[in-house]
XYZ file of C-alpha atoms in Angstrom:
363
model
C 11.497 17.320 -8.336
C 11.381 20.440 -10.505
C 8.167 21.532 -8.793
C 9.798 21.045 -5.381
C 12.729 23.251 -6.406
C 10.340 25.859 -7.831
C 8.246 25.931 -4.662
C 11.350 26.205 -2.474
C 12.600 29.088 -4.604
C 9.258 30.854 -4.182
C 9.447 30.470 -0.401
C 13.089 31.546 -0.149
C 14.881 28.290 0.636
C 14.927 25.622 3.332
C 15.858 27.948 6.195
C 13.004 30.356 5.427
C 10.613 27.422 4.973
C 11.459 26.056 8.419
C 11.002 29.452 10.059
C 7.692 30.082 8.313
C 6.473 26.625 9.361
C 7.463 27.435 12.950
C 5.388 30.606 12.746
C 2.362 28.531 11.730
C 2.562 26.451 14.908
C 2.053 28.067 18.327
C 4.228 25.439 20.006
C 6.931 25.791 17.381
C 6.824 29.580 17.503
C 7.334 29.582 21.244
C 10.301 27.242 20.963
C 11.740 29.136 18.009
C 11.794 25.998 15.840
C 9.499 24.101 13.515
C 9.799 20.916 15.578
C 6.066 20.572 16.144
C 5.422 20.246 12.409
C 8.581 18.441 11.306
C 9.354 16.120 14.213
C 9.225 12.344 13.780
C 6.667 11.904 16.574
C 3.746 14.357 16.490
C 2.393 16.164 19.519
C -0.016 14.096 21.599
C -2.868 16.479 20.736
C -1.904 17.000 17.092
C -5.171 17.487 15.153
C -3.898 15.985 11.871
C -1.796 13.119 13.271
C -2.883 12.121 16.798
C -0.589 9.704 18.585
C -3.001 6.791 18.076
C -2.914 7.388 14.301
C 0.871 7.657 14.317
C 1.023 4.420 16.323
C -1.131 2.661 13.734
C 1.048 3.724 10.802
C 4.268 2.599 12.467
C 3.068 -0.630 14.085
C 0.234 -2.023 11.949
C -0.191 -0.474 8.518
C 3.017 -1.833 6.991
C 2.002 -5.477 7.506
C -1.745 -5.539 8.183
C -3.248 -3.687 5.207
C -3.573 -4.615 1.571
C -3.096 -1.861 -0.967
C -2.282 -2.104 -4.704
C 1.501 -2.059 -5.313
C 2.065 -2.554 -1.558
C 0.716 -6.018 -0.883
C 2.263 -7.579 2.221
C 3.437 -11.031 1.263
C 3.797 -10.107 -2.395
C 1.356 -9.607 -5.247
C 1.030 -9.220 -8.996
C 3.092 -6.058 -9.291
C 6.143 -7.306 -7.422
C 5.848 -10.710 -9.099
C 6.015 -9.086 -12.548
C 9.228 -7.319 -11.573
C 10.766 -10.499 -10.170
C 9.833 -12.599 -13.192
C 11.396 -10.079 -15.569
C 14.768 -10.174 -13.765
C 17.683 -12.195 -15.142
C 18.511 -14.104 -11.941
C 17.106 -14.585 -8.441
C 19.757 -12.254 -7.024
C 18.817 -9.594 -9.580
C 15.182 -10.021 -8.556
C 16.061 -9.473 -4.895
C 18.162 -6.392 -5.623
C 15.533 -4.925 -7.957
C 12.820 -5.449 -5.346
C 14.962 -3.869 -2.630
C 15.732 -0.888 -4.859
C 12.033 -0.441 -5.635
C 11.175 -0.318 -1.917
C 13.820 2.362 -1.319
C 12.978 4.415 -4.409
C 9.207 4.154 -3.994
C 8.834 4.629 -0.237
C 11.942 6.553 0.869
C 12.929 8.797 -2.054
C 9.880 9.453 -4.217
C 7.671 11.025 -1.499
C 10.073 13.851 -0.653
C 9.459 16.087 -3.700
C 5.760 15.836 -2.797
C 6.404 16.542 0.879
C 8.634 19.556 0.178
C 6.034 20.949 -2.223
C 3.288 20.367 0.362
C 5.267 22.151 3.096
C 5.836 25.083 0.735
C 2.110 25.139 -0.071
C 1.350 25.430 3.662
C 3.532 28.548 3.747
C 2.505 30.101 0.423
C -1.236 29.416 0.789
C -2.056 29.179 4.501
C -5.577 28.277 5.547
C -6.777 26.684 2.307
C -10.276 25.243 2.580
C -9.097 22.302 0.449
C -5.380 21.709 1.161
C -5.074 19.344 -1.808
C -5.415 22.326 -4.173
C -2.100 23.695 -2.888
C -0.182 21.404 -5.243
C -2.045 22.709 -8.290
C -1.764 26.333 -7.115
C 2.021 26.029 -6.974
C 2.015 24.539 -10.484
C -0.009 27.466 -11.806
C 1.791 30.242 -9.946
C 5.422 29.098 -9.923
C 6.083 26.933 -12.995
C 6.823 28.474 -16.414
C 4.215 27.594 -19.069
C 6.346 24.974 -20.849
C 6.956 23.061 -17.599
C 3.317 23.458 -16.615
C 2.287 21.811 -19.886
C 4.814 19.017 -19.357
C 3.437 18.445 -15.848
C -0.148 18.193 -17.117
C 0.921 15.812 -19.903
C 2.760 13.596 -17.408
C -0.301 13.571 -15.147
C -2.475 12.413 -18.048
C 0.040 9.716 -19.003
C 0.271 8.433 -15.433
C -3.522 8.510 -15.116
C -4.077 6.561 -18.333
C -1.456 3.922 -17.505
C -2.989 3.343 -14.065
C -6.554 3.229 -15.394
C -5.574 0.778 -18.143
C -3.762 -1.440 -15.664
C -6.614 -1.516 -13.162
C -9.333 -2.095 -15.760
C -7.396 -4.940 -17.410
C -6.584 -6.382 -13.987
C -10.211 -6.216 -12.821
C -11.606 -7.611 -16.067
C -9.150 -10.523 -15.925
C -10.334 -11.394 -12.416
C -14.006 -11.317 -13.454
C -13.485 -13.331 -16.643
C -10.761 -15.848 -15.691
C -11.531 -16.423 -12.023
C -15.344 -16.159 -12.046
C -17.001 -16.290 -15.467
C -14.774 -18.845 -17.192
C -14.238 -20.962 -14.096
C -17.833 -21.235 -12.879
C -20.203 -20.142 -15.681
C -18.744 -20.938 -19.131
C -15.625 -23.078 -18.735
C -15.321 -24.229 -22.374
C -16.401 -21.301 -24.569
C -14.231 -20.162 -27.521
C -11.599 -17.462 -26.938
C -13.516 -14.884 -28.988
C -16.401 -15.220 -26.523
C -14.139 -14.486 -23.550
C -12.709 -11.448 -25.347
C -16.204 -10.026 -25.808
C -17.059 -10.728 -22.154
C -13.833 -9.028 -21.036
C -14.728 -5.961 -23.122
C -18.143 -5.851 -21.455
C -16.547 -6.300 -18.034
C -14.193 -3.377 -18.740
C -17.161 -1.130 -19.582
C -19.003 -2.205 -16.418
C -15.939 -1.553 -14.254
C -15.450 1.869 -15.860
C -19.035 2.879 -15.171
C -18.924 1.529 -11.610
C -15.712 3.422 -10.851
C -17.197 6.616 -12.290
C -20.201 6.302 -9.970
C -17.996 5.650 -6.930
C -15.612 8.532 -7.631
C -18.575 10.888 -8.065
C -19.160 10.535 -4.319
C -15.482 10.964 -3.360
C -14.492 14.340 -1.942
C -10.709 13.954 -2.060
C -7.823 11.739 -3.131
C -6.806 11.175 0.490
C -10.382 10.140 1.298
C -10.339 7.578 -1.520
C -6.971 6.259 -0.335
C -8.174 5.900 3.254
C -11.379 4.175 2.117
C -9.343 1.620 0.170
C -6.980 1.109 3.110
C -9.762 0.497 5.646
C -11.559 -1.852 3.232
C -8.421 -3.993 2.984
C -7.451 -3.733 6.657
C -6.367 -7.025 8.173
C -5.917 -8.878 4.894
C -2.158 -8.301 4.915
C -1.655 -10.809 7.714
C -3.092 -13.727 5.765
C -1.042 -12.810 2.683
C 2.078 -13.101 4.839
C 0.944 -16.204 6.703
C 0.369 -18.242 3.525
C 4.164 -18.501 3.090
C 4.791 -19.682 6.654
C 1.782 -21.889 7.539
C 0.550 -24.838 5.492
C -3.031 -24.581 6.787
C -3.764 -21.259 5.044
C -6.168 -21.924 2.161
C -8.280 -20.035 -0.346
C -11.073 -19.576 2.193
C -8.600 -17.882 4.541
C -8.012 -15.128 1.986
C -11.649 -14.878 0.890
C -12.888 -14.627 4.481
C -10.281 -11.965 5.287
C -11.428 -9.811 2.362
C -15.124 -10.257 3.193
C -14.753 -9.648 6.954
C -12.559 -6.573 6.419
C -15.052 -5.032 4.007
C -18.093 -5.766 6.207
C -16.496 -4.557 9.448
C -15.053 -1.362 7.984
C -18.308 -0.455 6.216
C -20.331 -1.198 9.384
C -18.051 0.983 11.510
C -18.380 3.865 9.062
C -22.144 3.617 8.588
C -23.816 2.180 11.695
C -21.175 3.312 14.217
C -20.530 6.711 12.631
C -16.724 6.490 12.534
C -15.231 8.675 9.787
C -12.184 7.420 7.870
C -11.388 11.039 6.905
C -10.925 11.917 10.595
C -7.452 10.863 11.854
C -8.759 9.396 15.117
C -11.715 7.760 13.419
C -9.389 6.293 10.794
C -7.141 4.795 13.472
C -10.080 3.318 15.400
C -11.544 1.802 12.224
C -8.196 0.272 11.356
C -7.462 -1.152 14.799
C -10.925 -2.722 15.152
C -11.013 -4.029 11.579
C -7.513 -5.533 11.745
C -8.296 -7.274 15.046
C -11.628 -8.760 13.933
C -10.367 -9.673 10.462
C -7.318 -11.478 11.861
C -9.404 -13.417 14.383
C -11.931 -14.229 11.655
C -9.578 -15.591 9.006
C -7.667 -17.675 11.565
C -10.969 -19.231 12.729
C -12.074 -19.904 9.136
C -8.700 -21.491 8.395
C -9.031 -23.907 11.303
C -12.665 -24.707 10.474
C -12.139 -25.433 6.766
C -10.172 -28.132 5.014
C -6.615 -27.392 3.871
C -5.659 -27.261 0.216
C -5.188 -30.684 -1.471
C -2.052 -32.476 -0.293
C -0.722 -32.783 -3.856
C -0.862 -29.006 -4.314
C 0.753 -28.331 -0.940
C 3.580 -30.776 -1.668
C 4.122 -29.198 -5.090
C 4.277 -25.764 -3.459
C 6.672 -26.996 -0.766
C 9.019 -28.554 -3.323
C 9.071 -25.399 -5.436
C 9.281 -22.716 -2.724
C 11.164 -24.467 0.133
C 9.367 -22.508 2.885
C 10.412 -22.587 6.527
C 9.895 -26.142 7.756
C 8.548 -25.036 11.157
C 5.130 -24.171 9.751
C 5.123 -26.925 7.114
C 6.080 -30.048 9.119
C 3.111 -32.243 8.022
C 3.939 -31.491 4.396
C 7.709 -31.687 4.905
C 7.336 -35.274 6.116
C 5.780 -36.185 2.753
C 8.636 -34.605 0.802
C 11.755 -35.769 2.686
C 13.967 -35.173 -0.351
C 13.467 -31.388 -0.059
C 16.114 -29.566 1.893
C 14.106 -27.122 4.016
C 14.986 -23.466 4.285
C 17.167 -23.134 7.378
C 17.339 -19.365 7.069
C 13.742 -18.887 8.167
C 14.465 -16.826 11.261
C 16.990 -14.805 9.283
C 14.276 -14.118 6.721
C 11.881 -12.947 9.435
C 14.597 -10.749 10.921
C 15.347 -9.459 7.422
C 11.681 -8.480 6.965
C 11.730 -6.498 10.215
C 15.088 -4.953 9.355
C 13.789 -3.941 5.934
C 10.860 -2.166 7.578
C 13.255 -0.256 9.832
C 15.448 0.496 6.798
C 12.577 2.047 4.840
C 11.314 4.116 7.789
C 14.874 5.231 8.562
C 15.637 6.199 4.967
C 12.304 7.975 4.560
C 12.653 10.180 7.625
C 16.459 10.329 7.414
C 16.285 11.726 3.876
C 13.929 14.389 5.158
C 16.272 15.295 8.005
C 19.122 15.754 5.509
C 16.972 17.867 3.194
C 15.841 20.007 6.144
C 19.461 20.420 7.333
C 18.890 18.574 10.605
C 22.119 16.609 10.160
C 22.615 15.384 13.717
């Protein structure tokens, strides 16, 4: 937030920023506004956000893709927050507040700083360096040091989380389950330490070939494209099993890698990214549904236990509901689905609405 204020001060304020952005765009300059850069819908021929890419973000990305901290259908991060809440209502409110704070409010200091960087440093070969240039040129030394320290703290917390998370998967879900199920705890600790070292080295090799943060983000998104649907469906359909999720992850990875290598589509190119996503989501969804129907469901005892604990919508759980007649099914199922759609509209509206207020486009 401080960096956003500093960058705005360097530019001369919101009004000057908007005019300078208009000057950067031929269409905006002719109209006398910065609409071509700041409008909700980009121009049809926009080089950085073609309409097909914009369509993907609004219609597919929010439910179809898996990404850490943003797992459709819930994941470890959101579960930790819910479990640490005092009551179920507190858990719901905390989760709602996180969605608003994380997706609607937190991006705007970054976006304002990025817009200022476009004005202060036009034509950068690597636009991602604009953020650091503003830090160096427009923050006093004491705030610059604080910014670097906060970056290091955020980096270390994320690295520690991911390495512990990855090592726990390798040890608990693979090594202990299939290779050494009854070894002493000290043995598993040593294996987890070795797994952490292996993951660290592997990540170092992968990042050596990454050119940018946005490129790494897009690579992760396309690798998990289509897996979001199965993570949502497991709450609504009793037939979803472990093989549904495994097949979705495998198909998404294979299809996205094939499209980028054999077919030559580039995830760094906006149009290529959209095409990769649309194809991968379609094939992954068709694939995991087919695998689900071709494989056996989870054991009935486990499904009944899940149904009794969660009370999912009875429409997709009728065979299991018949075996647990004492459970009062959730009759708010359609309201829940409507609430999910409404929440998506809420986040998009707050995200862009906050920007309109900041940019003085009040109407």
